[in-house]
Coordinates of C-alpha atoms in Angstrom, one line a residue:
M22 CA -173.6 -90.5 72.1
K23 CA -170.3 -88.7 72.4
L24 CA -167.2 -90.3 71.4
C25 CA -163.5 -89.0 71.5
I26 CA -160.8 -90.5 69.9
I27 CA -157.5 -90.1 71.0
F28 CA -153.6 -90.1 70.0
P29 CA -151.6 -89.6 73.3
P30 CA -148.7 -87.1 73.2
L31 CA -145.4 -87.9 71.6
P32 CA -142.2 -88.3 73.6
F33 CA -140.6 -85.4 72.0
G34 CA -143.1 -82.7 71.2
W35 CA -145.7 -81.8 68.5
T36 CA -145.1 -83.0 64.4
P37 CA -146.9 -81.4 61.4
V38 CA -147.9 -85.1 60.7
A39 CA -152.0 -85.7 61.6
P40 CA -152.0 -89.0 63.5
P41 CA -153.8 -91.2 60.8
I42 CA -155.6 -93.0 63.3
L43 CA -157.8 -90.1 64.2
E44 CA -159.6 -89.2 61.0
Y45 CA -159.9 -92.9 59.8
L46 CA -161.2 -94.1 63.0
A47 CA -163.4 -91.3 62.9
A48 CA -164.5 -92.4 59.5
L49 CA -165.3 -96.3 60.7
T50 CA -167.1 -94.3 63.4
R51 CA -169.7 -92.6 61.0
K52 CA -169.9 -95.5 58.8
A53 CA -171.1 -97.8 61.4
D54 CA -173.3 -94.9 63.4
P55 CA -173.9 -91.3 61.9
S56 CA -175.3 -90.4 65.0
I57 CA -172.5 -90.5 67.1
E58 CA -171.0 -86.9 68.0
I59 CA -167.2 -87.4 67.3
Q60 CA -164.3 -85.2 69.0
L61 CA -160.9 -85.6 67.7
I62 CA -157.8 -85.0 70.0
S63 CA -153.9 -85.2 69.0
G64 CA -151.9 -84.9 72.3
S65 CA -148.9 -83.5 71.1
A66 CA -151.0 -80.6 69.5
T67 CA -153.7 -79.8 72.2
P68 CA -152.1 -81.2 75.7
D69 CA -154.8 -79.5 77.6
A70 CA -157.8 -80.8 76.0
F71 CA -157.9 -83.6 78.5
D72 CA -159.0 -81.7 81.7
K73 CA -162.1 -80.2 79.9
L74 CA -162.9 -83.5 77.8
D75 CA -166.7 -84.0 77.8
C76 CA -167.8 -87.7 76.4
D77 CA -169.2 -90.8 76.9
L78 CA -166.4 -93.4 75.4
A79 CA -163.1 -92.5 74.5
A80 CA -161.0 -94.6 72.0
I81 CA -157.5 -94.2 72.5
S82 CA -154.6 -95.5 70.2
I83 CA -151.4 -96.1 71.7
L84 CA -148.0 -96.8 70.3
T85 CA -145.1 -98.1 72.7
P86 CA -143.7 -94.8 73.3
T87 CA -147.0 -93.1 73.9
S88 CA -148.5 -95.8 75.9
V89 CA -147.6 -94.6 79.2
P90 CA -148.9 -91.1 78.6
G91 CA -152.1 -93.1 77.0
Y92 CA -152.6 -95.0 80.1
R93 CA -152.2 -91.8 82.5
I94 CA -155.1 -90.1 80.0
A95 CA -157.1 -93.3 80.5
D96 CA -156.9 -93.6 84.6
S97 CA -157.8 -89.7 84.8
L98 CA -161.1 -90.3 82.3
R99 CA -162.2 -93.4 84.0
A100 CA -162.0 -91.5 87.6
R101 CA -164.5 -89.3 85.8
G102 CA -166.5 -92.3 84.9
I103 CA -165.7 -92.3 81.1
K104 CA -165.5 -95.4 79.4
V105 CA -162.1 -96.4 77.8
V106 CA -161.3 -98.5 75.0
F107 CA -157.8 -99.4 73.7
G108 CA -156.3 -99.9 70.3
G109 CA -153.3 -99.6 68.5
M110 CA -150.1 -101.7 68.1
H111 CA -148.8 -101.5 71.9
A112 CA -152.2 -102.5 73.0
S113 CA -152.4 -105.7 70.4
A114 CA -149.1 -106.9 71.9
M115 CA -149.9 -106.2 75.6
P116 CA -153.7 -106.6 75.8
E117 CA -153.8 -107.4 79.5
E118 CA -151.4 -104.7 80.0
A119 CA -153.9 -102.4 78.4
K120 CA -157.3 -103.6 80.0
E121 CA -155.5 -102.6 83.3
H122 CA -156.1 -99.1 82.5
G123 CA -159.2 -99.4 80.2
D124 CA -162.7 -101.2 79.9
A125 CA -162.0 -103.0 76.6
V126 CA -159.1 -103.6 74.4
V127 CA -159.3 -104.2 70.7
I128 CA -156.5 -106.6 69.5
G129 CA -155.6 -105.9 65.9
E130 CA -157.0 -104.4 63.0
A131 CA -160.4 -102.2 63.7
E132 CA -162.3 -102.6 60.8
S133 CA -164.1 -105.7 61.8
A134 CA -164.4 -104.9 65.5
W135 CA -165.1 -101.6 65.9
P136 CA -169.0 -101.5 64.8
Q137 CA -169.4 -104.4 67.6
V138 CA -167.5 -102.1 70.0
L139 CA -170.1 -99.5 69.4
K140 CA -173.0 -101.4 69.6
D141 CA -171.8 -103.2 72.7
F142 CA -171.1 -100.0 74.4
R143 CA -174.7 -98.4 73.6
A144 CA -176.0 -101.8 74.9
G145 CA -174.1 -101.5 78.4
T146 CA -172.6 -104.9 77.3
L147 CA -168.9 -103.8 76.6
Q148 CA -166.7 -106.6 76.1
P149 CA -163.3 -106.8 77.8
F150 CA -161.2 -107.8 74.5
Y151 CA -162.4 -107.9 70.8
R152 CA -160.3 -109.3 68.2
G153 CA -160.1 -107.5 64.9
E154 CA -159.5 -109.7 61.7
Q155 CA -157.1 -109.0 58.9
V156 CA -159.8 -108.1 56.2
E157 CA -159.4 -107.3 52.6
L158 CA -159.3 -104.0 51.8
S159 CA -161.6 -103.2 49.2
D160 CA -164.3 -101.4 51.2
L161 CA -162.5 -98.9 53.6
P162 CA -164.2 -95.4 54.1
T163 CA -162.1 -92.0 53.0
P164 CA -160.7 -90.6 56.5
L165 CA -162.7 -87.6 57.7
Y166 CA -159.6 -85.3 56.1
G167 CA -159.6 -81.6 57.6
T168 CA -161.5 -82.5 60.9
L169 CA -158.4 -82.7 63.4
G170 CA -157.3 -79.0 64.1
G171 CA -153.8 -78.4 65.6
G172 CA -152.1 -76.9 62.7
H173 CA -151.2 -80.6 61.3
Q174 CA -149.8 -79.6 57.6
F175 CA -149.7 -83.4 56.2
R176 CA -152.1 -86.4 56.2
I177 CA -151.3 -89.6 55.8
V178 CA -152.6 -92.2 53.1
N179 CA -152.3 -95.8 53.1
T180 CA -152.7 -98.1 50.0
S181 CA -151.4 -101.6 51.3
R182 CA -151.2 -103.5 54.7
G183 CA -148.7 -106.6 55.4
C184 CA -145.3 -107.2 54.9
P185 CA -143.8 -110.6 54.0
F186 CA -140.2 -109.8 55.5
N187 CA -138.9 -110.9 58.6
C188 CA -137.1 -108.3 60.1
T189 CA -136.9 -108.8 63.7
F190 CA -137.0 -105.4 65.0
C191 CA -140.4 -104.7 63.4
S192 CA -144.3 -104.6 64.2
V193 CA -145.9 -104.5 61.1
K194 CA -145.6 -108.3 60.0
P195 CA -146.9 -109.4 63.9
F196 CA -149.6 -106.6 63.7
F197 CA -150.8 -106.7 60.2
G198 CA -149.5 -110.2 58.8
G199 CA -147.3 -111.1 56.3
K200 CA -149.6 -111.0 53.2
I201 CA -149.4 -107.9 51.5
R202 CA -153.3 -106.8 51.1
F203 CA -153.9 -103.9 48.5
R204 CA -156.4 -101.3 48.3
P205 CA -157.9 -100.6 44.9
I206 CA -156.2 -98.1 43.1
E207 CA -159.5 -96.2 42.6
H208 CA -160.1 -95.8 46.0
V209 CA -156.4 -94.7 46.6
V210 CA -156.9 -91.9 44.3
R211 CA -160.5 -91.0 45.7
D212 CA -158.6 -90.4 49.0
V213 CA -155.8 -88.5 47.9
A214 CA -158.1 -86.4 46.2
A215 CA -159.9 -85.6 49.6
I216 CA -157.0 -84.5 51.3
P217 CA -157.3 -80.7 51.9
E218 CA -153.5 -80.0 51.6
K219 CA -151.2 -79.9 48.4
M220 CA -149.0 -82.4 50.0
Y221 CA -149.4 -85.9 51.8
I222 CA -147.5 -88.9 52.9
N223 CA -147.8 -92.2 51.8
G224 CA -147.8 -94.0 55.1
D225 CA -147.5 -97.6 53.3
E226 CA -144.8 -99.9 55.1
N227 CA -143.3 -100.1 51.4
I228 CA -144.6 -98.1 48.2
W229 CA -142.8 -100.6 46.1
W230 CA -142.7 -104.1 46.6
P231 CA -140.3 -106.5 45.1
G232 CA -141.6 -108.8 42.3
T233 CA -142.7 -108.0 38.7
A234 CA -146.4 -108.1 39.6
N235 CA -146.1 -106.1 42.7
M236 CA -143.8 -103.0 40.9
Q237 CA -146.3 -103.3 38.3
R238 CA -149.4 -102.6 40.5
A239 CA -147.1 -99.5 42.2
I240 CA -146.3 -98.2 38.7
D241 CA -150.1 -98.4 37.5
L242 CA -151.0 -96.7 41.1
F243 CA -148.5 -94.0 40.4
T244 CA -149.6 -93.3 37.0
A245 CA -153.2 -93.2 38.3
L246 CA -152.4 -90.4 41.0
R247 CA -150.8 -88.2 38.5
G248 CA -154.3 -86.5 38.0
T249 CA -154.3 -85.5 41.7
G250 CA -151.6 -82.8 41.1
K251 CA -150.4 -83.3 44.5
K252 CA -147.2 -83.9 45.9
W253 CA -146.1 -86.5 48.2
M254 CA -143.2 -88.5 50.0
G255 CA -143.4 -92.2 51.5
F256 CA -141.3 -95.2 52.7
G257 CA -139.8 -97.5 50.0
S258 CA -137.3 -100.3 50.3
L259 CA -134.0 -100.4 48.2
G260 CA -134.4 -103.7 46.7
P261 CA -136.9 -102.9 43.7
V262 CA -134.8 -99.9 42.8
L263 CA -132.5 -102.0 40.7
A264 CA -134.6 -104.3 39.3
P265 CA -135.4 -104.3 35.5
L266 CA -138.9 -102.4 36.1
G267 CA -136.9 -100.1 38.8
S268 CA -136.4 -97.1 36.2
K269 CA -139.8 -97.0 35.2
M270 CA -141.3 -97.4 38.3
L271 CA -139.0 -94.4 39.6
N272 CA -140.1 -92.3 36.8
A273 CA -143.9 -92.9 37.2
A274 CA -143.3 -92.0 41.2
R275 CA -141.7 -88.7 40.4
D276 CA -144.2 -87.7 37.7
C277 CA -146.9 -88.3 39.8
G278 CA -145.9 -85.8 42.4
M279 CA -143.4 -87.8 44.8
L280 CA -140.4 -85.5 46.5
T281 CA -138.9 -87.8 49.0
V282 CA -138.3 -91.6 49.6
W283 CA -137.5 -92.7 53.5
V284 CA -135.4 -95.7 53.3
G285 CA -134.9 -98.3 55.9
W286 CA -131.3 -98.4 56.0
D287 CA -131.4 -100.3 59.3
A288 CA -127.8 -101.2 60.2
M289 CA -124.3 -99.6 59.2
T290 CA -123.0 -103.0 58.3
D291 CA -123.8 -105.7 56.3
E292 CA -123.2 -108.0 59.4
G293 CA -126.0 -105.9 61.3
L294 CA -128.8 -106.6 58.6
K295 CA -128.1 -110.4 58.4
A296 CA -128.5 -110.3 62.6
Y297 CA -131.6 -108.3 62.0
A298 CA -132.9 -110.4 59.0
A299 CA -133.4 -107.3 56.9
N300 CA -131.0 -108.0 54.3
G301 CA -133.7 -109.7 52.0
K302 CA -135.5 -105.9 51.4
I303 CA -132.4 -104.0 50.9
G304 CA -130.8 -105.6 47.9
V305 CA -127.5 -106.4 46.6
D306 CA -126.2 -102.7 46.4
R307 CA -127.6 -100.1 48.6
E308 CA -125.6 -97.4 48.2
R309 CA -126.0 -97.6 44.4
A310 CA -129.9 -98.0 44.8
V311 CA -129.6 -94.3 46.9
R312 CA -127.7 -92.9 44.0
T313 CA -130.3 -94.0 41.6
L314 CA -133.3 -92.8 43.7
R315 CA -131.6 -89.3 43.4
D316 CA -130.5 -89.9 39.8
H317 CA -134.4 -90.1 39.1
G318 CA -134.8 -86.7 41.0
I319 CA -136.2 -88.1 44.5
D320 CA -134.6 -86.9 47.7
V321 CA -133.7 -89.7 50.0
S322 CA -133.7 -89.9 53.8
L323 CA -132.4 -92.6 55.7
F324 CA -133.7 -94.1 58.8
Y325 CA -131.3 -96.4 60.7
M326 CA -131.0 -97.9 64.2
L327 CA -127.6 -97.9 66.4
G328 CA -126.2 -99.8 69.5
S329 CA -127.4 -103.3 68.8
R330 CA -126.0 -106.0 70.5
D331 CA -124.1 -106.7 67.3
D332 CA -123.0 -103.1 66.8
S333 CA -119.9 -101.3 67.7
L334 CA -118.8 -97.5 68.8
D335 CA -117.5 -97.4 65.3
D336 CA -121.2 -97.6 63.7
F337 CA -122.0 -94.1 65.2
K338 CA -118.9 -92.5 63.4
R339 CA -119.8 -94.2 60.0
S340 CA -123.3 -92.8 59.9
I341 CA -121.6 -89.5 59.5
E342 CA -119.6 -90.9 56.8
L343 CA -122.4 -92.3 55.2
A344 CA -124.8 -88.9 54.8
D345 CA -121.5 -87.3 53.6
R346 CA -120.5 -89.9 51.2
L347 CA -124.2 -90.1 49.6
G348 CA -125.6 -86.4 50.0
V349 CA -128.6 -87.8 52.0
S350 CA -130.6 -87.0 55.4
M351 CA -130.0 -89.1 58.0
H352 CA -132.4 -90.1 61.0
P353 CA -130.9 -92.5 63.8
S354 CA -132.7 -94.1 66.4
L355 CA -130.9 -96.5 69.3
V356 CA -132.3 -99.8 69.1
V357 CA -135.6 -100.5 70.6
P358 CA -137.0 -104.3 71.4
Y359 CA -140.7 -103.5 70.8
P360 CA -143.1 -105.9 72.6
G361 CA -144.3 -108.6 69.9
T362 CA -141.3 -108.5 68.0
E363 CA -138.9 -111.0 67.3
L364 CA -136.2 -108.9 68.9
A365 CA -137.8 -108.5 72.0
R366 CA -137.9 -112.3 72.2
Q367 CA -133.7 -112.6 71.4
Y368 CA -133.2 -109.9 73.8
E369 CA -135.2 -110.7 76.7
P370 CA -132.5 -112.1 79.1
Y371 CA -130.7 -108.6 78.5
I372 CA -133.3 -106.3 79.0
F373 CA -133.5 -103.5 81.6
K374 CA -136.8 -104.5 83.3
E375 CA -136.7 -101.6 85.6
L376 CA -136.9 -99.1 82.5
G377 CA -140.7 -98.8 81.6
W378 CA -142.1 -98.2 78.7
E379 CA -141.4 -94.1 78.7
Y380 CA -138.0 -95.1 77.7
Y381 CA -138.8 -97.2 74.1
N382 CA -138.5 -94.0 72.3
G383 CA -135.3 -94.3 70.7
S384 CA -133.2 -92.3 73.0
Y385 CA -132.1 -94.5 75.6
A386 CA -129.9 -97.9 75.8
V387 CA -132.7 -100.4 77.1
F388 CA -130.6 -103.3 77.2
E389 CA -127.2 -105.0 78.3
H390 CA -124.7 -105.3 75.4
P391 CA -121.6 -107.5 75.5
D392 CA -118.6 -105.5 74.5
P393 CA -117.7 -103.6 77.7
A394 CA -117.1 -100.5 75.7
M395 CA -120.7 -100.4 74.8
T396 CA -122.3 -99.2 78.0
P397 CA -125.9 -97.6 78.3
E398 CA -124.4 -94.3 78.8
A399 CA -121.4 -94.6 76.1
R400 CA -124.3 -95.9 73.5
E401 CA -126.5 -92.9 74.4
E402 CA -123.6 -90.5 74.6
Q403 CA -122.4 -91.3 71.3
F404 CA -126.3 -91.5 69.7
Y405 CA -126.9 -87.6 70.5
E406 CA -123.0 -86.5 69.7
S407 CA -123.7 -88.1 65.9
S408 CA -127.7 -87.4 65.7
L409 CA -127.2 -83.8 66.9
E410 CA -124.1 -83.1 64.3
L411 CA -126.2 -84.7 61.5
L412 CA -129.3 -82.5 62.1
S413 CA -127.2 -79.4 63.0
L414 CA -128.3 -76.5 61.3
P415 CA -125.6 -75.9 58.8
R416 CA -126.0 -79.4 57.8
V417 CA -129.8 -79.1 57.2
L418 CA -129.3 -76.1 55.2
R419 CA -126.3 -77.7 53.1
H420 CA -128.6 -80.7 52.5
M421 CA -130.9 -78.5 50.4
F422 CA -128.4 -77.8 47.9
K423 CA -128.0 -81.6 47.5
V424 CA -131.8 -82.1 46.8
P425 CA -132.4 -83.2 43.3
L426 CA -133.2 -80.1 41.3
R427 CA -136.1 -81.7 39.2
G428 CA -138.0 -81.4 42.9
F429 CA -137.4 -77.5 43.5
P430 CA -138.6 -76.0 45.1
Y431 CA -141.1 -78.2 46.8
A432 CA -138.6 -81.0 47.5
H433 CA -136.2 -78.2 49.3
V434 CA -138.9 -76.9 50.9
L435 CA -140.0 -80.6 52.1
S436 CA -136.5 -81.0 53.5
L437 CA -136.6 -78.0 55.9
M438 CA -139.9 -79.2 56.9
N439 CA -138.8 -83.0 57.8
Q440 CA -135.7 -82.3 59.4
L441 CA -136.2 -79.2 61.3
P442 CA -139.2 -80.9 63.7
V443 CA -136.9 -83.8 64.1
R444 CA -134.2 -81.4 65.1
K445 CA -136.1 -80.0 67.2
G446 CA -137.3 -83.1 68.8
M447 CA -133.8 -84.1 69.1
K448 CA -133.1 -81.1 71.3
I449 CA -135.7 -81.8 73.4
A450 CA -134.8 -85.6 73.8
Y451 CA -131.1 -84.5 74.6
R452 CA -132.2 -81.9 77.0
K453 CA -134.4 -84.5 78.9
W454 CA -131.7 -87.2 78.7
R455 CA -129.3 -84.9 80.4
E456 CA -132.1 -84.4 83.1
E457 CA -132.7 -87.5 83.8
K458 CA -129.6 -89.9 82.9
G459 CA -128.7 -90.0 86.7
L460 CA -131.9 -91.7 87.6
V461 CA -132.1 -93.7 84.4
R462 CA -128.0 -94.9 85.0
D463 CA -129.4 -96.1 88.4
K464 CA -132.0 -98.4 86.8
Q465 CA -129.8 -99.7 84.3
V466 CA -126.9 -100.5 87.0
L467 CA -129.5 -101.9 89.4
E468 CA -130.7 -104.1 86.6
R469 CA -127.2 -105.4 86.3
G470 CA -126.5 -105.6 89.9

């Protein structure tokens, strides 16, 4: 039996990060049935691979921005007699839609469902839907790191799942649940040691959760990782940084090789944070928390969204002022009400239904705004103007001189490796937007008319 595991192409080109589902689902497959022949395809790295694909079963993991190309790939494979199983966040949020393009859909997490999918396929009794359970993370296999080609330079390690916060824009809690499930620390160390590269990404929603017990767990994890000798970056909220254990935790993170933390800044204003119900994870003084991270030798990149129904045009300018004031890199997105989120429910009356999922990539205004000045075109133009300024080559190079010296030279090289692909992708997005904006505008006007 030949299985192909596919991650469809990203909207704006290749990135150096290996899609984690590929090598992990390969490991789950090897654990369930070692006789299966496995092929991995990252669509952005090898876009021509699908025409020559030879397999019995294709597993396609889709996010909302990759769902349309994922469906296109599936339709092509099925026309050649290849069975297709969908999984991932978008398929879990929209299972009936995904089933229109596939033979089966895995809803939720794969561990409890995937072995049964493989058994049923072999028996010719593939079911239309499989529902994965939120299992404990005590027996996860090490991903088959290094089996994916395409020049990917970063592998992702996950140490926990779930999120207790109620941010309206986020898919993590609807998909993984509100309980934080931790992996055994020794298993995390094992997986990090298995990564062939010298740097990796901690892919957790949050590398340090609030609360004394959770922060101590982070300290214990970082202490155990010191022996791997590898550098890494991860995603962290700002709330725990200023807690009593914060300094000890940050020192432990830096000492085990942490170079950069990607922080969800989310909104430019406190009012915007409250509208997203995201103020609980931010803490009492987010600018002081960012400075504290930098004081501990950790570089900071802020992710945030612009153009919500509570935002104004001034927020686009504030993002540039913030980058200059804090000495951080900034990675913006237009607000996207992803399916299955609370924000999608709140915004449902205002969403431009004529715009398909291919526009849900953070570069298009996909809903109406109550402020007449915040037209879709105004939001998109301001987004590109501020984004291209923040990612201009002089700014990217100047930021290298603001990266904490404790991380030299790895953090400085990493800063370039983080920002240059994003800059390239933003320029591709901008060019595509200019070419398509007339068509998109017609759809938006049609919706409002």
